[in-house]
Short mmCIF file of C-alpha atoms and ligand atoms in Angstrom, two decimals:
data_model
loop_
_atom_site.label_atom_id
_atom_site.label_comp_id
_atom_site.label_asym_id
_atom_site.label_seq_id
_atom_site.Cartn_x
_atom_site.Cartn_y
_atom_site.Cartn_z
CA UNK A 1 -5.36 -3.48 36.22
CA UNK A 2 -6.97 -0.17 35.64
CA UNK A 3 -10.21 0.27 33.55
CA UNK A 4 -10.89 3.88 32.46
CA UNK A 5 -14.34 4.07 31.14
CA UNK A 6 -15.28 7.08 28.86
CA UNK A 7 -18.74 8.03 27.51
CA UNK A 8 -17.84 7.45 23.86
CA UNK A 9 -15.24 6.63 21.40
CA UNK A 10 -13.99 10.11 20.82
CA UNK A 11 -13.43 10.77 24.52
CA UNK A 12 -11.71 7.33 24.86
CA UNK A 13 -9.29 8.38 22.11
CA UNK A 14 -8.73 11.77 23.53
CA UNK A 15 -8.00 10.32 26.90
CA UNK A 16 -5.62 7.73 25.56
CA UNK A 17 -3.76 10.24 23.28
CA UNK A 18 -3.27 12.60 26.39
CA UNK A 19 -2.01 9.75 28.35
CA UNK A 20 0.55 8.77 25.81
CA UNK A 21 1.56 12.34 25.16
CA UNK A 22 2.21 12.95 28.80
CA UNK A 23 4.47 9.76 28.91
CA UNK A 24 6.42 10.99 25.98
CA UNK A 25 6.80 14.50 27.41
CA UNK A 26 7.72 13.22 30.93
CA UNK A 27 10.48 10.91 29.48
CA UNK A 28 13.69 12.45 30.62
CA UNK A 29 16.04 9.56 30.17
CA UNK A 30 19.12 9.80 27.97
CA UNK A 31 17.62 7.36 25.50
CA UNK A 32 14.50 7.30 23.15
CA UNK A 33 10.92 6.74 24.41
CA UNK A 34 10.02 3.37 22.99
CA UNK A 35 6.30 3.03 21.98
CA UNK A 36 4.53 -0.14 20.82
CA UNK A 37 1.68 0.52 18.39
CA UNK A 38 -1.32 -1.46 16.92
CA UNK A 39 -3.35 -1.25 13.70
CA UNK A 40 -7.05 -1.60 13.47
CA UNK A 41 -10.06 0.88 13.52
CA UNK A 42 -9.75 1.33 17.34
CA UNK A 43 -6.53 3.37 17.44
CA UNK A 44 -7.39 5.70 14.52
CA UNK A 45 -8.88 8.26 16.75
CA UNK A 46 -5.73 8.29 19.03
CA UNK A 47 -3.55 8.58 16.02
CA UNK A 48 -5.44 11.64 14.75
CA UNK A 49 -5.20 13.30 18.10
CA UNK A 50 -1.49 12.59 18.47
CA UNK A 51 -0.81 13.86 15.09
CA UNK A 52 -2.88 17.08 15.81
CA UNK A 53 -0.79 17.68 18.93
CA UNK A 54 2.42 17.12 16.90
CA UNK A 55 1.46 19.41 14.12
CA UNK A 56 0.45 22.05 16.72
CA UNK A 57 3.90 21.94 18.25
CA UNK A 58 2.51 20.45 21.54
CA UNK A 59 4.31 17.11 21.25
CA UNK A 60 7.51 16.04 19.61
CA UNK A 61 8.20 12.52 18.22
CA UNK A 62 11.89 13.30 17.49
CA UNK A 63 12.98 11.11 20.37
CA UNK A 64 10.42 8.33 19.92
CA UNK A 65 11.15 4.92 18.56
CA UNK A 66 8.06 2.78 17.47
CA UNK A 67 7.50 -0.99 17.14
CA UNK A 68 4.35 -2.18 15.52
CA UNK A 69 2.58 -5.23 16.69
CA UNK A 70 2.07 -7.19 13.46
CA UNK A 71 2.05 -7.53 9.73
CA UNK A 72 0.25 -9.84 7.25
CA UNK A 73 2.57 -12.37 5.66
CA UNK A 74 3.03 -11.84 1.98
CA UNK A 75 1.73 -8.29 1.72
CA UNK A 76 4.32 -5.82 0.40
CA UNK A 77 4.58 -2.38 1.90
CA UNK A 78 2.69 -0.67 -0.96
CA UNK A 79 -0.34 -2.97 -0.65
CA UNK A 80 -3.03 -0.73 0.79
CA UNK A 81 -4.09 -3.41 3.35
CA UNK A 82 -0.55 -3.99 4.72
CA UNK A 83 -0.09 -2.67 8.17
CA UNK A 84 3.07 -0.72 6.96
CA UNK A 85 0.70 1.11 4.71
CA UNK A 86 -1.91 1.61 7.33
CA UNK A 87 0.51 3.04 9.78
CA UNK A 88 1.96 5.48 7.26
CA UNK A 89 -1.39 6.55 5.93
CA UNK A 90 -3.05 6.90 9.27
CA UNK A 91 -0.09 8.18 11.41
CA UNK A 92 3.48 8.52 10.45
CA UNK A 93 2.96 10.63 7.34
CA UNK A 94 1.06 13.17 9.34
CA UNK A 95 4.03 13.65 11.91
CA UNK A 96 6.36 16.50 11.31
CA UNK A 97 9.39 15.19 13.25
CA UNK A 98 9.08 11.43 13.28
CA UNK A 99 12.42 9.98 11.93
CA UNK A 100 11.72 7.14 9.48
CA UNK A 101 14.72 5.16 10.82
CA UNK A 102 12.91 5.11 14.21
CA UNK A 103 9.89 3.27 12.77
CA UNK A 104 9.93 -0.56 13.15
CA UNK A 105 7.28 -2.64 11.42
CA UNK A 106 7.70 -6.51 10.81
CA UNK A 107 8.40 -7.18 7.19
CA UNK A 108 5.65 -9.31 5.76
CA UNK A 109 7.81 -10.13 2.69
CA UNK A 110 10.82 -11.25 4.65
CA UNK A 111 12.56 -14.25 3.01
CA UNK A 112 13.02 -15.92 6.37
CA UNK A 113 10.00 -14.82 8.58
CA UNK A 114 11.30 -16.63 11.59
CA UNK A 115 14.61 -14.82 11.44
CA UNK A 116 12.75 -11.62 10.87
CA UNK A 117 10.85 -12.20 14.15
CA UNK A 118 14.03 -13.12 16.09
CA UNK A 119 15.73 -9.93 14.85
CA UNK A 120 12.73 -7.91 15.91
CA UNK A 121 12.87 -9.29 19.45
CA UNK A 122 16.63 -8.47 19.55
CA UNK A 123 15.99 -4.96 18.31
CA UNK A 124 13.38 -4.21 20.95
CA UNK A 125 15.83 -5.53 23.64
CA UNK A 126 18.65 -3.37 22.17
CA UNK A 127 16.55 -0.16 23.22
CA UNK A 128 16.08 -1.59 26.65
CA UNK A 129 12.59 -2.85 26.00
CA UNK A 130 9.28 -1.06 25.29
CA UNK A 131 8.16 1.76 27.58
CA UNK A 132 4.51 1.80 26.66
CA UNK A 133 2.67 -0.67 24.32
CA UNK A 134 -0.64 0.47 23.06
CA UNK A 135 -2.93 -2.29 21.69
CA UNK A 136 -6.38 -3.03 20.36
CA UNK A 137 -8.34 -6.22 20.78
CA UNK A 138 -10.10 -8.75 18.37
CA UNK A 139 -13.73 -9.63 18.95
CA UNK A 140 -12.37 -13.04 19.94
CA UNK A 141 -10.07 -11.31 22.44
CA UNK A 142 -6.97 -11.75 20.33
CA UNK A 143 -3.88 -9.61 21.07
CA UNK A 144 -2.05 -8.48 17.94
CA UNK A 145 -2.42 -11.77 15.84
CA UNK A 146 -2.18 -14.04 18.85
CA UNK A 147 -5.48 -16.01 18.52
CA UNK A 148 -7.07 -17.78 21.52
CA UNK A 149 -4.91 -20.49 23.04
CA UNK A 150 -1.61 -18.78 22.05
CA UNK A 151 0.87 -19.25 24.91
CA UNK A 152 0.75 -16.30 27.41
CA UNK A 153 4.48 -16.19 27.30
CA UNK A 154 4.85 -16.34 23.42
CA UNK A 155 7.49 -14.28 21.66
CA UNK A 156 7.47 -12.63 18.23
CA UNK A 157 6.74 -15.22 15.46
CA UNK A 158 4.71 -16.45 12.58
CA UNK A 159 0.97 -17.04 13.39
CA UNK A 160 -1.93 -18.74 11.70
CA UNK A 161 -5.05 -16.67 11.58
CA UNK A 162 -8.40 -18.36 12.47
CA UNK A 163 -11.34 -18.41 10.04
CA UNK A 164 -13.14 -16.10 12.41
CA UNK A 165 -10.47 -13.44 12.28
CA UNK A 166 -10.28 -13.69 8.49
CA UNK A 167 -14.02 -13.29 8.26
CA UNK A 168 -13.89 -10.29 10.57
CA UNK A 169 -10.90 -8.67 8.71
CA UNK A 170 -12.41 -9.47 5.27
CA UNK A 171 -14.29 -6.06 5.49
CA UNK A 172 -10.88 -4.58 4.24
CA UNK A 173 -10.43 -7.25 1.65
CA UNK A 174 -13.63 -6.90 -0.58
CA UNK A 175 -15.58 -9.00 1.98
CA UNK A 176 -13.89 -12.13 0.81
CA UNK A 177 -12.30 -14.07 3.77
CA UNK A 178 -10.06 -16.01 1.35
CA UNK A 179 -8.46 -12.80 0.21
CA UNK A 180 -7.25 -12.15 3.79
CA UNK A 181 -3.73 -13.62 4.24
CA UNK A 182 -3.83 -16.85 6.31
CA UNK A 183 -0.66 -16.02 8.27
CA UNK A 184 0.91 -12.99 9.92
CA UNK A 185 4.05 -12.01 11.77
CA UNK A 186 3.20 -10.90 15.28
CA UNK A 187 4.73 -9.89 18.48
CA UNK A 188 4.10 -12.45 21.21
CA UNK A 189 2.00 -12.00 24.44
CA UNK A 190 5.27 -12.09 26.32
CA UNK A 191 6.62 -9.44 24.14
CA UNK A 192 3.79 -7.08 25.02
CA UNK A 193 3.57 -7.94 28.79
CA UNK A 194 7.38 -7.33 29.05
CA UNK A 195 6.69 -3.76 28.32
CA UNK A 196 6.87 -1.30 31.20
CA UNK A 197 3.27 -0.17 30.54
CA UNK A 198 0.49 -1.54 28.49
CA UNK A 199 -2.65 0.39 27.28
CA UNK A 200 -5.46 -1.30 25.52
CA UNK A 201 -8.28 0.29 23.75
CA UNK A 202 -11.54 -1.50 23.80
CA UNK A 203 -14.54 0.15 22.19
CA UNK A 204 -17.96 -0.79 20.66
CA UNK A 205 -20.67 -3.43 21.39
CA UNK A 206 -18.87 -6.14 19.45
CA UNK A 207 -16.03 -6.00 21.96
CA UNK A 208 -18.22 -6.31 25.18
CA UNK A 209 -17.65 -10.00 25.47
CA UNK A 210 -13.90 -9.66 25.22
CA UNK A 211 -13.83 -6.80 27.63
CA UNK A 212 -15.65 -8.71 30.24
CA UNK A 213 -13.53 -11.89 29.74
CA UNK A 214 -10.37 -9.82 29.95
CA UNK A 215 -11.30 -7.95 33.10
CA UNK A 216 -13.60 -10.37 35.02
CA UNK A 217 -12.62 -13.75 33.72
CA UNK A 218 -9.57 -15.67 35.10
CA UNK A 219 -6.18 -15.43 33.43
CA UNK A 220 -6.62 -17.75 30.51
CA UNK A 221 -5.09 -18.61 27.14
CA UNK A 222 -8.63 -18.46 25.68
CA UNK A 223 -8.67 -14.77 26.13
CA UNK A 224 -5.18 -13.68 25.56
CA UNK A 225 -5.37 -10.10 26.82
CA UNK A 226 -6.31 -11.60 30.26
CA UNK A 227 -2.48 -11.99 30.66
CA UNK A 228 -2.61 -8.36 31.66
CA UNK A 229 -4.14 -9.33 34.93
CA UNK A 230 -0.61 -10.31 35.98
CA UNK A 231 1.06 -7.02 34.65
CA UNK A 232 1.97 -4.42 37.22
CA UNK A 233 0.99 -1.40 35.00
CA UNK A 234 -1.88 -2.13 32.61
CA UNK A 235 -4.69 0.08 31.60
CA UNK A 236 -7.69 -0.55 29.65
CA UNK A 237 -9.38 2.46 28.01
CA UNK A 238 -12.84 1.73 26.98
CA UNK A 239 -16.14 3.31 25.93
CA UNK A 240 -19.54 2.75 27.45
CA UNK A 241 -20.64 0.56 24.56
CA UNK A 242 -17.99 -1.94 25.26
CA UNK A 243 -19.20 -2.30 28.99
CA UNK A 244 -22.38 -4.17 28.19
CA UNK A 245 -21.26 -7.55 29.39
CA UNK A 246 -19.51 -6.32 32.59
CA UNK A 247 -21.38 -6.88 35.82
CA UNK A 248 -22.93 -3.79 37.25
CA UNK A 249 -20.61 -4.20 40.18
CA UNK A 250 -17.40 -4.03 38.13
CA UNK A 251 -18.74 -1.21 36.01
CA UNK A 252 -19.53 0.90 39.09
CA UNK A 253 -16.33 0.03 40.76
CA UNK A 254 -14.25 1.38 37.85
CA UNK A 255 -16.45 4.46 37.27
CA UNK A 256 -15.98 5.30 40.88
CA UNK A 257 -12.24 4.63 41.31
CA UNK A 258 -11.28 6.40 37.99
CA UNK A 259 -13.74 9.22 38.23
CA UNK A 260 -10.97 11.85 38.10
CA UNK A 261 -10.18 10.45 34.63
CA UNK A 262 -13.65 10.92 33.16
CA UNK A 263 -13.73 13.57 30.39
C1 LIG R 301 -6.49 -7.04 13.85
C2 LIG R 301 -5.15 -6.68 14.47
C3 LIG R 301 -5.22 -6.47 15.96
C4 LIG R 301 -6.37 -5.52 16.30
C5 LIG R 301 -7.71 -6.14 15.77
C6 LIG R 301 -8.91 -5.33 16.06
O1 LIG R 301 -6.72 -8.28 13.93
N1 LIG R 301 -4.13 -7.67 14.22
O2 LIG R 301 -4.09 -6.03 16.53
O3 LIG R 301 -6.50 -5.33 17.72
O4 LIG R 301 -7.54 -6.28 14.38
O5 LIG R 301 -9.21 -4.38 15.18
P1 LIG R 301 -10.25 -3.22 15.25
O6 LIG R 301 -9.68 -2.21 16.18
O7 LIG R 301 -10.49 -2.67 13.96
O8 LIG R 301 -11.45 -3.87 15.87
#
């Protein structure tokens, strides 16, 4: 696992956007580049930078297919807290050549959510899998909506949200945890680790415990992103604030070995 530490959030986002842009540009195969995407506040700076590059003619999304990580159960597209709405508002609506038919987001209003999830897995497979999955992390370490103790080999399916996650996400629902949907559709941990590459954004003091557990703890279902320790091509991009719980030794090691990446 690589850990690329940047001085602050904006540099972390710039570095991650450049990394993704280069992967898309270098993709020469005769099939689309398949990109997995998260919601949350962490990726917003990355989306802004990718959209800027796209509008400036520096990066095309014409040959990119996207798959989002998750969606709340029971929220229609037009709900301003649905992840469909978030993705269009923060990213897709700002791209000049993204094809709407290449955008895949789990449907939180599906009549048969389990079938919706099975079809999602099949669709990912039909493209030959995901080339690069970008992710964020919950304060409890959750990956998409895979809460602690979800199987590290889980596939896309229906998930129950913990009270902790509903409290954290209630900031978007008038600070009322009860207003946060209790269930969501989510890719599995196995769905993400099957991707050729995984890039996780971890920023801010409130993610320090999760970062340390993911990098320094053992592989454990308690900290779901720790599954990345078994992945051959995984990168964590983080800011200094998130490094507060790393041992000095780990922190210095990654600063040293990744010094060429420091912006
Ligand atoms: C939600 C999403 C996760 C995301 C997490 C962190 O729970 N389902 O995929 O990683 O929020 O969000 P933020 O980046 O706002 O801290």
